[in-house]
PDB file of C-alpha atoms in Angstrom:
ATOM      1  CA  MET A  15      20.028 -23.334  -4.668  1.00 47.00           C
ATOM      2  CA  SER A  16      19.656 -20.425  -2.345  1.00 55.00           C
ATOM      3  CA  ASP A  17      16.649 -18.533  -1.622  1.00 66.00           C
ATOM      4  CA  GLU A  18      18.243 -15.397  -1.367  1.00 87.00           C
ATOM      5  CA  ARG A  19      17.319 -12.923  -4.241  1.00 94.00           C
ATOM      6  CA  PRO A  20      20.346 -11.522  -6.305  1.00 98.00           C
ATOM      7  CA  VAL A  21      20.730  -8.077  -6.577  1.00 98.00           C
ATOM      8  CA  CYS A  22      21.154  -6.002 -10.031  1.00 99.00           C
ATOM      9  CA  PRO A  23      24.620  -5.105 -11.055  1.00 98.00           C
ATOM     10  CA  HIS A  24      23.397  -1.772 -12.255  1.00 98.00           C
ATOM     11  CA  CYS A  25      21.389  -0.556  -9.299  1.00 99.00           C
ATOM     12  CA  GLY A  26      22.242  -2.757  -6.341  1.00 98.00           C
ATOM     13  CA  LEU A  27      18.628  -3.500  -5.529  1.00 98.00           C
ATOM     14  CA  PRO A  28      17.324  -6.919  -4.920  1.00 98.00           C
ATOM     15  CA  MET A  29      15.737  -8.418  -8.246  1.00 98.00           C
ATOM     16  CA  ASN A  30      12.365 -10.016  -8.348  1.00 98.00           C
ATOM     17  CA  ARG A  31      11.438 -13.741  -9.367  1.00 98.00           C
ATOM     18  CA  TRP A  32       9.752 -13.658 -12.464  1.00 98.00           C
ATOM     19  CA  ALA A  33       7.697 -16.335 -14.147  1.00 98.00           C
ATOM     20  CA  THR A  34       8.906 -16.908 -17.759  1.00 96.00           C
ATOM     21  CA  PRO A  35       5.943 -17.108 -20.170  1.00 92.00           C
ATOM     22  CA  SER A  36       4.688 -20.540 -21.453  1.00 88.00           C
ATOM     23  CA  MET A  37       5.231 -19.702 -25.230  1.00 86.00           C
ATOM     24  CA  THR A  38       9.093 -18.910 -24.931  1.00 88.00           C
ATOM     25  CA  THR A  39      12.443 -20.935 -25.436  1.00 88.00           C
ATOM     26  CA  TRP A  40      13.677 -20.598 -22.220  1.00 88.00           C
ATOM     27  CA  ASP A  41      13.512 -23.916 -20.257  1.00 89.00           C
ATOM     28  CA  SER A  42      13.651 -22.401 -16.686  1.00 92.00           C
ATOM     29  CA  ASP A  43      10.118 -21.692 -14.929  1.00 94.00           C
ATOM     30  CA  TYR A  44      11.350 -18.520 -13.431  1.00 97.00           C
ATOM     31  CA  MET A  45      13.975 -15.572 -13.745  1.00 97.00           C
ATOM     32  CA  TYR A  46      15.252 -12.845 -11.689  1.00 98.00           C
ATOM     33  CA  VAL A  47      14.590  -9.722 -13.183  1.00 99.00           C
ATOM     34  CA  CYS A  48      15.351  -5.979 -11.938  1.00 99.00           C
ATOM     35  CA  PHE A  49      11.985  -4.384 -12.009  1.00 99.00           C
ATOM     36  CA  ASN A  50      13.187  -1.026 -10.585  1.00 98.00           C
ATOM     37  CA  ASP A  51      12.092   1.835 -12.615  1.00 98.00           C
ATOM     38  CA  ASP A  52      14.926   3.991 -11.353  1.00 98.00           C
ATOM     39  CA  CYS A  53      17.587   1.511 -12.482  1.00 99.00           C
ATOM     40  CA  GLY A  54      19.920   3.019 -14.348  1.00 98.00           C
ATOM     41  CA  TYR A  55      20.507   0.114 -16.934  1.00 98.00           C
ATOM     42  CA  TYR A  56      16.682   0.582 -17.457  1.00 99.00           C
ATOM     43  CA  VAL A  57      16.594   4.301 -17.662  1.00 98.00           C
ATOM     44  CA  ARG A  58      19.332   4.615 -20.244  1.00 98.00           C
ATOM     45  CA  GLY A  59      17.986   1.888 -22.489  1.00 98.00           C
ATOM     46  CA  TRP A  60      15.129   3.954 -23.761  1.00 98.00           C
ATOM     47  CA  ASN A  61      17.682   6.614 -25.173  1.00 98.00           C
ATOM     48  CA  TRP A  62      19.758   3.700 -26.191  1.00 97.00           C
ATOM     49  CA  MET A  63      17.174   2.142 -28.114  1.00 97.00           C
ATOM     50  CA  MET A  64      15.939   5.066 -29.637  1.00 97.00           C
ATOM     51  CA  GLU A  65      19.204   6.234 -31.052  1.00 98.00           C
ATOM     52  CA  LYS A  66      20.608   2.994 -32.546  1.00 97.00           C
ATOM     53  CA  TYR A  67      17.309   1.248 -33.621  1.00 97.00           C
ATOM     54  CA  GLU A  68      14.738   4.058 -33.708  1.00 97.00           C
ATOM     55  CA  VAL A  69      12.318   1.998 -31.623  1.00 97.00           C
ATOM     56  CA  CYS A  70      10.468   2.989 -28.336  1.00 97.00           C
ATOM     57  CA  CYS A  71      11.450   0.302 -25.680  1.00 98.00           C
ATOM     58  CA  SER A  72      13.934  -0.516 -23.180  1.00 98.00           C
ATOM     59  CA  TYR A  73      15.385  -3.598 -21.254  1.00 98.00           C
ATOM     60  CA  ARG A  74      15.636  -4.666 -17.760  1.00 99.00           C
ATOM     61  CA  HIS A  75      18.524  -6.776 -16.169  1.00 99.00           C
ATOM     62  CA  ARG A  76      17.430 -10.605 -16.152  1.00 98.00           C
ATOM     63  CA  TYR A  77      19.299 -13.643 -14.811  1.00 98.00           C
ATOM     64  CA  ASP A  78      18.544 -17.174 -15.220  1.00 97.00           C
ATOM     65  CA  PRO A  79      19.438 -19.043 -11.908  1.00 96.00           C
ATOM     66  CA  HIS A  80      19.274 -22.252 -13.465  1.00 94.00           C
ATOM     67  CA  THR A  81      21.592 -21.638 -16.318  1.00 96.00           C
ATOM     68  CA  GLY A  82      23.866 -18.472 -14.929  1.00 96.00           C
ATOM     69  CA  GLU A  83      22.987 -16.704 -18.216  1.00 96.00           C
ATOM     70  CA  LYS A  84      22.597 -12.792 -17.598  1.00 97.00           C
ATOM     71  CA  GLY A  85      21.428 -10.384 -19.872  1.00 97.00           C
ATOM     72  CA  PRO A  86      18.783  -7.801 -21.505  1.00 98.00           C
ATOM     73  CA  LEU A  87      15.243  -8.717 -21.125  1.00 98.00           C
ATOM     74  CA  PRO A  88      13.456  -6.295 -23.632  1.00 97.00           C
ATOM     75  CA  VAL A  89      10.357  -4.145 -22.792  1.00 98.00           C
ATOM     76  CA  TRP A  90       8.063  -2.006 -24.325  1.00 98.00           C
ATOM     77  CA  SER A  91       6.432  -0.103 -21.469  1.00 98.00           C
ATOM     78  CA  PRO A  92       7.293   0.841 -18.128  1.00 97.00           C
ATOM     79  CA  THR A  93       4.664  -1.798 -16.846  1.00 98.00           C
ATOM     80  CA  ALA A  94       5.388  -4.206 -19.546  1.00 98.00           C
ATOM     81  CA  LEU A  95       6.024  -7.847 -17.548  1.00 97.00           C
ATOM     82  CA  LYS A  96       5.640  -7.102 -14.502  1.00 98.00           C
ATOM     83  CA  ASP A  97       2.613  -8.970 -14.019  1.00 97.00           C
ATOM     84  CA  GLY A  98       4.830 -11.916 -14.450  1.00 97.00           C
ATOM     85  CA  ILE A  99       6.529 -11.047 -10.717  1.00 98.00           C
ATOM     86  CA  ILE A 100       6.143 -13.908  -8.436  1.00 96.00           C
ATOM     87  CA  ASP A 101       8.052 -12.130  -5.610  1.00 86.00           C
TER      88      ASP A 101
END
C-alpha cells in the first residue's frame, strides 16, 4: 500500500488520514477524508441535506483504502470528526 495521500475528486486537495471510531461497523483502522472546508462537495452538502431531508448537516468525501469504498461521511458541524485526523 502506498504512503501517498489520495486527492479528493471534488476539490483536488490531498485527503487526511482519519482514525475510524471504535464503535463502528467499519473493519478499517483508518480512512482518508477530505477535511477541506472549502470543498464544493462539503459546501453544497449543507443546502442539499436541508432541502432534501430538513436536517442541518453535510458530508465529506471519504475513501477506505482497504476496501476501495468511497462515499459520503456525514458531519453535523464544521469541526465534527476533525479530532480523528491522524495526519
